[in-house]
Short mmCIF file of C-alpha atoms in Angstrom, two decimals:
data_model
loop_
_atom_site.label_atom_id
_atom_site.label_comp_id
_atom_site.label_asym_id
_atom_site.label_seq_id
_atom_site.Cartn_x
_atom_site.Cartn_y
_atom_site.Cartn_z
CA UNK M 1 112.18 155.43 103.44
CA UNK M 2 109.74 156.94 106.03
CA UNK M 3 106.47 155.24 107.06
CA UNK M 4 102.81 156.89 105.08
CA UNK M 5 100.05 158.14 107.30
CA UNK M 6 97.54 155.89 105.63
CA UNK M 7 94.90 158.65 106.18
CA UNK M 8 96.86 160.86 103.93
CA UNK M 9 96.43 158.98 100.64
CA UNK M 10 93.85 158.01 98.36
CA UNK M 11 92.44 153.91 97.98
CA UNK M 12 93.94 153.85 94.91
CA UNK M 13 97.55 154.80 96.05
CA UNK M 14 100.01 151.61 95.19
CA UNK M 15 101.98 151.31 98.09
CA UNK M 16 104.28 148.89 99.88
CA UNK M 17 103.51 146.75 103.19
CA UNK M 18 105.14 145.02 105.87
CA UNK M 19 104.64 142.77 107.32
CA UNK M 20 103.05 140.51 104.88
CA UNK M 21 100.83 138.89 107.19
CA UNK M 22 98.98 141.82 107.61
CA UNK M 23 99.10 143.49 104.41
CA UNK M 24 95.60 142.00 103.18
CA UNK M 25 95.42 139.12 100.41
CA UNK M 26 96.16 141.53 97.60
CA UNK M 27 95.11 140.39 94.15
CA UNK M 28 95.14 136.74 92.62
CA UNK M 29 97.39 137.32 89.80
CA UNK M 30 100.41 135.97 90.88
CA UNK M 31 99.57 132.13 91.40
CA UNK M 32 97.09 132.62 88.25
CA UNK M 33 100.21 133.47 85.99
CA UNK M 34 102.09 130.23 87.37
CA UNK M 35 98.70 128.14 86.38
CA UNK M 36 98.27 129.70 83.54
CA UNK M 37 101.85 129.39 82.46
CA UNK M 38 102.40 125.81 83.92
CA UNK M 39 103.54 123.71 81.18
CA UNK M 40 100.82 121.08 80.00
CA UNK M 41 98.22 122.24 83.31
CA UNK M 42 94.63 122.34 82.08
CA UNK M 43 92.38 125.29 83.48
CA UNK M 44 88.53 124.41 82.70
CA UNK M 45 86.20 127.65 84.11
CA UNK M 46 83.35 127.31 85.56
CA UNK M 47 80.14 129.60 85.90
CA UNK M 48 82.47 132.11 84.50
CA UNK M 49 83.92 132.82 87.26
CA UNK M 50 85.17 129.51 89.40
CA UNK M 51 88.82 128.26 87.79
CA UNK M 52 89.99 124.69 87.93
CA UNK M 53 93.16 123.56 87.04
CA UNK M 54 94.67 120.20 86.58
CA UNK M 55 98.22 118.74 86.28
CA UNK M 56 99.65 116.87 83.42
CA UNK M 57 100.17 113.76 85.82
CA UNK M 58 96.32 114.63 86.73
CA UNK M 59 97.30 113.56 90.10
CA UNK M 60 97.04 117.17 91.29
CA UNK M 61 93.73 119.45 91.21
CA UNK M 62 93.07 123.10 92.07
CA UNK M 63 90.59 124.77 92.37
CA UNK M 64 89.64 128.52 92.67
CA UNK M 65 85.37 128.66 93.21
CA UNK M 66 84.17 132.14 94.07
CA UNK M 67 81.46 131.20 96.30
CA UNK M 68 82.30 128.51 98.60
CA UNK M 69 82.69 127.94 102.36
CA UNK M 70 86.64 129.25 102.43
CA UNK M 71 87.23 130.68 99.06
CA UNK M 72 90.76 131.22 97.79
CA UNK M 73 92.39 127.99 96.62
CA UNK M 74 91.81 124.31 97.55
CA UNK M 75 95.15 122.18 96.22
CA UNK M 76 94.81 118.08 96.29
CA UNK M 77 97.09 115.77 95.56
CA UNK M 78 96.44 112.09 94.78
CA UNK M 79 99.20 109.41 93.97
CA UNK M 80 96.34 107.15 92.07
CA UNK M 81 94.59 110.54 90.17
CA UNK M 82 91.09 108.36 90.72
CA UNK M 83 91.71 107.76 94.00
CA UNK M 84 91.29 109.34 97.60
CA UNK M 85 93.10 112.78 97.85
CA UNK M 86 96.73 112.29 100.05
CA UNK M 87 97.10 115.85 101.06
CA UNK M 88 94.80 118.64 100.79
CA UNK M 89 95.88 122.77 101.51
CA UNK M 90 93.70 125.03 101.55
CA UNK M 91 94.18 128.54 101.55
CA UNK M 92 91.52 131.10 102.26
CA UNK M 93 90.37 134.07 100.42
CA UNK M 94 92.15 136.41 102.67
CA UNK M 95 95.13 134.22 102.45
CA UNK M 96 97.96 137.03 101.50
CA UNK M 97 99.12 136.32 97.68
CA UNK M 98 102.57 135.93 98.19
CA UNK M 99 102.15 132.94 100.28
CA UNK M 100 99.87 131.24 97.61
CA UNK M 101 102.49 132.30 95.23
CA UNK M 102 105.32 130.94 96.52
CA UNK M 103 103.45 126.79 97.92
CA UNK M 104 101.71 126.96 94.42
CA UNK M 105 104.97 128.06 92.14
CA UNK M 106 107.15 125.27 94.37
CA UNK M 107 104.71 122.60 93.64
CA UNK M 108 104.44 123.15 89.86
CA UNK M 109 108.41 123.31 89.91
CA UNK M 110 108.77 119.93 92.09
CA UNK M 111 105.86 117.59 90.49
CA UNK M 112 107.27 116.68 87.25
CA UNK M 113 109.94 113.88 89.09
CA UNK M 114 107.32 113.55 91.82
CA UNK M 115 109.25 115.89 94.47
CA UNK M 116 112.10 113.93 94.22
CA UNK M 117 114.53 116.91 94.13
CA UNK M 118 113.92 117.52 97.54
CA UNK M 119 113.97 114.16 98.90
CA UNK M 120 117.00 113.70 101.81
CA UNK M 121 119.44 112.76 98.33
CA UNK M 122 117.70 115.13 95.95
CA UNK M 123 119.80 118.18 94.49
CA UNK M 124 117.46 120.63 95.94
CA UNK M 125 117.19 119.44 99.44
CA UNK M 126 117.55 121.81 102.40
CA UNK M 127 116.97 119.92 105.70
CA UNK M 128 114.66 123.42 106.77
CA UNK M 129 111.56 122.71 107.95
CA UNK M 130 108.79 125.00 107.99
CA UNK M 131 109.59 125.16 111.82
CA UNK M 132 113.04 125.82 111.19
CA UNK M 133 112.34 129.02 108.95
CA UNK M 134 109.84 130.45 111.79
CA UNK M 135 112.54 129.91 114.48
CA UNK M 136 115.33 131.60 111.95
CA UNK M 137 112.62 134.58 112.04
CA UNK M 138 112.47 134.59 115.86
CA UNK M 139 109.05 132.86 116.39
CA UNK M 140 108.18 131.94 119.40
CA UNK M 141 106.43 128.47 120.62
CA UNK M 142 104.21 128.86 123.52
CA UNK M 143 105.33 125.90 125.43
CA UNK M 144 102.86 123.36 127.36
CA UNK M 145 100.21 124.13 124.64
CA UNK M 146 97.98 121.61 123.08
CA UNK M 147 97.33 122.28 120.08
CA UNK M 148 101.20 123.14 119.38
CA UNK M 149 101.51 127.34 118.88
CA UNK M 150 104.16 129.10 117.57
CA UNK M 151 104.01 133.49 116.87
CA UNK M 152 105.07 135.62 115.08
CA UNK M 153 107.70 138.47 117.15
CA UNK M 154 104.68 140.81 116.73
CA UNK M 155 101.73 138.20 117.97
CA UNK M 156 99.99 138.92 114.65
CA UNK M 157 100.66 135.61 113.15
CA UNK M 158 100.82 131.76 114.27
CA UNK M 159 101.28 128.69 113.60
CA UNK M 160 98.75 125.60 115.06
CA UNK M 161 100.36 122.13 115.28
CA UNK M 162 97.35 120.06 116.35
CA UNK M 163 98.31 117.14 118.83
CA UNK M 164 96.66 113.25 119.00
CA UNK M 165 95.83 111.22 116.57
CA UNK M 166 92.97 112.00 114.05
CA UNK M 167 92.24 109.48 111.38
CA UNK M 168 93.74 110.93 108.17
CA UNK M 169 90.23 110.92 106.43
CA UNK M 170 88.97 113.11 109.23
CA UNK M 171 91.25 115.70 108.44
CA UNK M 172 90.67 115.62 104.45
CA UNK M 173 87.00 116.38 104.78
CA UNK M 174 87.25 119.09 107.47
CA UNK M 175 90.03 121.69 106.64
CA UNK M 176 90.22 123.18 110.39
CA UNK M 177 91.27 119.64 111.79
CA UNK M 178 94.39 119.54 109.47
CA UNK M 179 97.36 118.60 111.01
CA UNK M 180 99.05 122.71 110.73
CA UNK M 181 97.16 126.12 110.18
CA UNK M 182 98.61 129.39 109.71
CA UNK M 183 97.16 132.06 110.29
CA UNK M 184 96.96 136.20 110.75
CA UNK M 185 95.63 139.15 112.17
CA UNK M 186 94.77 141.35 115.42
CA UNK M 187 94.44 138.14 117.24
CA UNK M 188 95.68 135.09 114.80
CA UNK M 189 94.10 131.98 116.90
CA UNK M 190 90.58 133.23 117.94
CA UNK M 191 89.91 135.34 115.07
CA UNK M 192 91.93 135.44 112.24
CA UNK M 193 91.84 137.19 109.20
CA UNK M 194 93.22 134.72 107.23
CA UNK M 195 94.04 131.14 107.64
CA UNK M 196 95.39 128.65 105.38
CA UNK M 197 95.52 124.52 106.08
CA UNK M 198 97.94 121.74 105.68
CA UNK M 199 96.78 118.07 105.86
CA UNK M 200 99.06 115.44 107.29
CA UNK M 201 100.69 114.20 104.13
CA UNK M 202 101.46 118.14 102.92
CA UNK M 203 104.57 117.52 101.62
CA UNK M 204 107.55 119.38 103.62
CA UNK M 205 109.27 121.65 101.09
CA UNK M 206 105.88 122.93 99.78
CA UNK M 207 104.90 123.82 103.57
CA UNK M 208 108.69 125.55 103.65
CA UNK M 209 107.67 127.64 101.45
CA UNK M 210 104.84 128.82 102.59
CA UNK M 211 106.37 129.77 105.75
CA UNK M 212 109.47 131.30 104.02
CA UNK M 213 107.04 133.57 101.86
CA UNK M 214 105.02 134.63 105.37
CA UNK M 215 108.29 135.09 107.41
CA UNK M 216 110.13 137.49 104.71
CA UNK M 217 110.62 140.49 105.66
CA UNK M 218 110.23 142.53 102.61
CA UNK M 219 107.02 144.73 101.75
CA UNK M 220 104.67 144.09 99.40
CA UNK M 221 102.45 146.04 96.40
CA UNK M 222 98.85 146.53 97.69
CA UNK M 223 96.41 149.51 97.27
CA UNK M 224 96.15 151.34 100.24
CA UNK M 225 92.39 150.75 100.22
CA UNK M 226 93.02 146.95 99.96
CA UNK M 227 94.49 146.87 103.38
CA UNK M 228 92.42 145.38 106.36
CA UNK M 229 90.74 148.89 107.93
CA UNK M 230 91.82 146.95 111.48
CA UNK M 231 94.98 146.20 110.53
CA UNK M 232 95.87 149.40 109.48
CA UNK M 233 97.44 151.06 112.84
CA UNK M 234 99.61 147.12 112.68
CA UNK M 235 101.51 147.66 109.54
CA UNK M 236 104.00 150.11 108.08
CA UNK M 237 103.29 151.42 104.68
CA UNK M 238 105.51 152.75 101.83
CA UNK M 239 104.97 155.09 98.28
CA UNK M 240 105.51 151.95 95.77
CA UNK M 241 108.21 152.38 93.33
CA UNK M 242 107.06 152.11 89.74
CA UNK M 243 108.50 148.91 89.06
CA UNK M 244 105.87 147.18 92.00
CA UNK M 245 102.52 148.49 89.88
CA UNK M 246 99.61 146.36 90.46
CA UNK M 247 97.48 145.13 87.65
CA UNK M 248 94.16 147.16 88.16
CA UNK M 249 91.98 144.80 86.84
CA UNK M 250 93.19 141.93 88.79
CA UNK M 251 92.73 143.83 91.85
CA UNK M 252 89.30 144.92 90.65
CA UNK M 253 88.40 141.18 91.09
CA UNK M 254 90.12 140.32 93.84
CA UNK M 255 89.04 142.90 96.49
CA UNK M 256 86.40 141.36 98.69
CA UNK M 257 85.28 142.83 101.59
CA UNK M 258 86.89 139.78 103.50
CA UNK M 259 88.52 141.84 106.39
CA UNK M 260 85.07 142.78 107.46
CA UNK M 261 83.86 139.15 107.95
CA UNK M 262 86.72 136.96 109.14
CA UNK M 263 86.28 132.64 109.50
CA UNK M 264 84.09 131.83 112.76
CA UNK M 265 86.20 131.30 115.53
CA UNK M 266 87.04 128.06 116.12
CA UNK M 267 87.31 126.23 119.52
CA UNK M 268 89.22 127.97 122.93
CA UNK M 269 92.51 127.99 122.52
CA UNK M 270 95.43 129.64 124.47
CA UNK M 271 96.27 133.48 123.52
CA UNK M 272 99.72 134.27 122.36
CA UNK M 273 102.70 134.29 124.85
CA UNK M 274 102.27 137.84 127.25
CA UNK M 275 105.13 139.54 125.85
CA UNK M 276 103.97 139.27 122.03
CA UNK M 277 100.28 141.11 123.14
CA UNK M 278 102.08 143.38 124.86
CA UNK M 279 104.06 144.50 122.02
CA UNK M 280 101.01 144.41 119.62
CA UNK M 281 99.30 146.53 122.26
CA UNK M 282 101.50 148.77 122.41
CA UNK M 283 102.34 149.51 118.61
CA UNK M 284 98.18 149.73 118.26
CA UNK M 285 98.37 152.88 120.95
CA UNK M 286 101.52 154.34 119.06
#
């Protein structure tokens, strides 16, 4: 299967993506079907656009608002449903789907016995940590770094371990001081495309996979218009079979002209390891 000259088909092509981290966020069906389909979840919407769901146990809330500071999804999970959130994630609106997808269609799966399937003696317990499935994909730390960074083997994607101690309330109000942040693009620490943020208390196997859905190696459906106009000389695009069709009116909705206005950058922080820009750097002359 040979690689499309993006410049040769129309926006409205369906096509396939790799990697996913670049392939845009795509449209939000995917973790609105596992809401939507969640046994015993209420969804309550709001201005007719922002969509709020809540679990049966109505210790965890989501929420989808159109127009807010990040977009995309906020997630918050409270042991005592009236009380102070434990965790918060929140992913972005350029956050790609899949990776929504996969933390939101874990958590539904894991909450009815309270995660307790993948506790250290629960039947689906692994021992991988999200760190564990970016080393298995040949990330790379960048060593003597505070923050903590690990990259992606093309420097397009990282994750941020942040370093000290920050009081946990600290981190619950203010999304960029969360304990991890992933994120993408041309440069995926000063100016991401996308970023998506895990509070302290994130639970481990929901964080997994996250990073197991970024880290897969497998392309994904997207319109060829939907695709980030810089990240287009990054990825490698393929005709879609018809099987990988993407609902048209989800995708309506969804695009955003995101790409064109990524998050602020956030404080100096070190650039990816000199080999990893050197191989974006030279794929973006190819």
């Amino acid at each position: 299967m040979s690689s499309l000259d993006l410049g040769d088909v129309a926006p409205s092509t369906e096509v396939l993506v790799a990697p996913v981290h670049l392939a845009g966020a795509g449209t939000t069906e995917a973790a609105f079907t596992i809401l939507d389909n969640a046994a015993g979840w209420t969804k309550t919407i709001a201005f007719d656009t922002d969509a709020y769901y809540t679990s049966p146990c109505q210790r965890v809330r989501i929420a989808n608002p159109v127009e807010s500071q990040y977009g995309g999804w906020t997630i918050t999970y409270a042991e005592d449903p009236l009380g102070v959130p434990d965790w918060i994630t929140t992913f972005d609106r350029g956050t790609p789907h899949e990776i929504v997808a996969a933390f939101t269609e874990t958590l539904v799966q894991s909450l009815p016995n309270h995660f307790r399937d993948y506790f250290s003696d629960g039947r689906r317990y692994t021992g991988l940590g999200p760190e564990d499935v970016l080393r298995r994909s040949n990330w790379q730390p960048l060593h003597g770094s505070r923050p903590h960074w690990n990259f992606s083997p093309d420097g397009h994607a990282a994750l941020r371990t942040r370093s000290g101690w920050l009081h946990e309330y600290t981190e619950l109000l203010t999304p960029e001081r969360s304990m991890w942040r992933l994120s993408g693009g041309i440069d995926p620490v000063h100016v991401p495309s996308w970023r998506a943020f895990f509070t302290g208390n994130t639970p481990q196997h929901l964080r997994t996979a996250a990073a197991i859905a970024l880290t897969s190696p497998d392309p994904v459906p997207r319109f060829a218009g939907d695709i980030p106009e810089r990240h287009r000389d990054l990825v490698q695009v393929y005709l879609a079979e018809p099987t990988a069709s993407i609902p048209r009116a989800e995708a309506a909705l969804a695009r955003r002209p995101y790409a064109l206005h990524p998050p602020a950058p956030e404080a100096a922080a070190p650039t990816p390891p000199a080999s990893l820009a050197a191989h974006g750097r030279s794929r973006r002359q190819r």
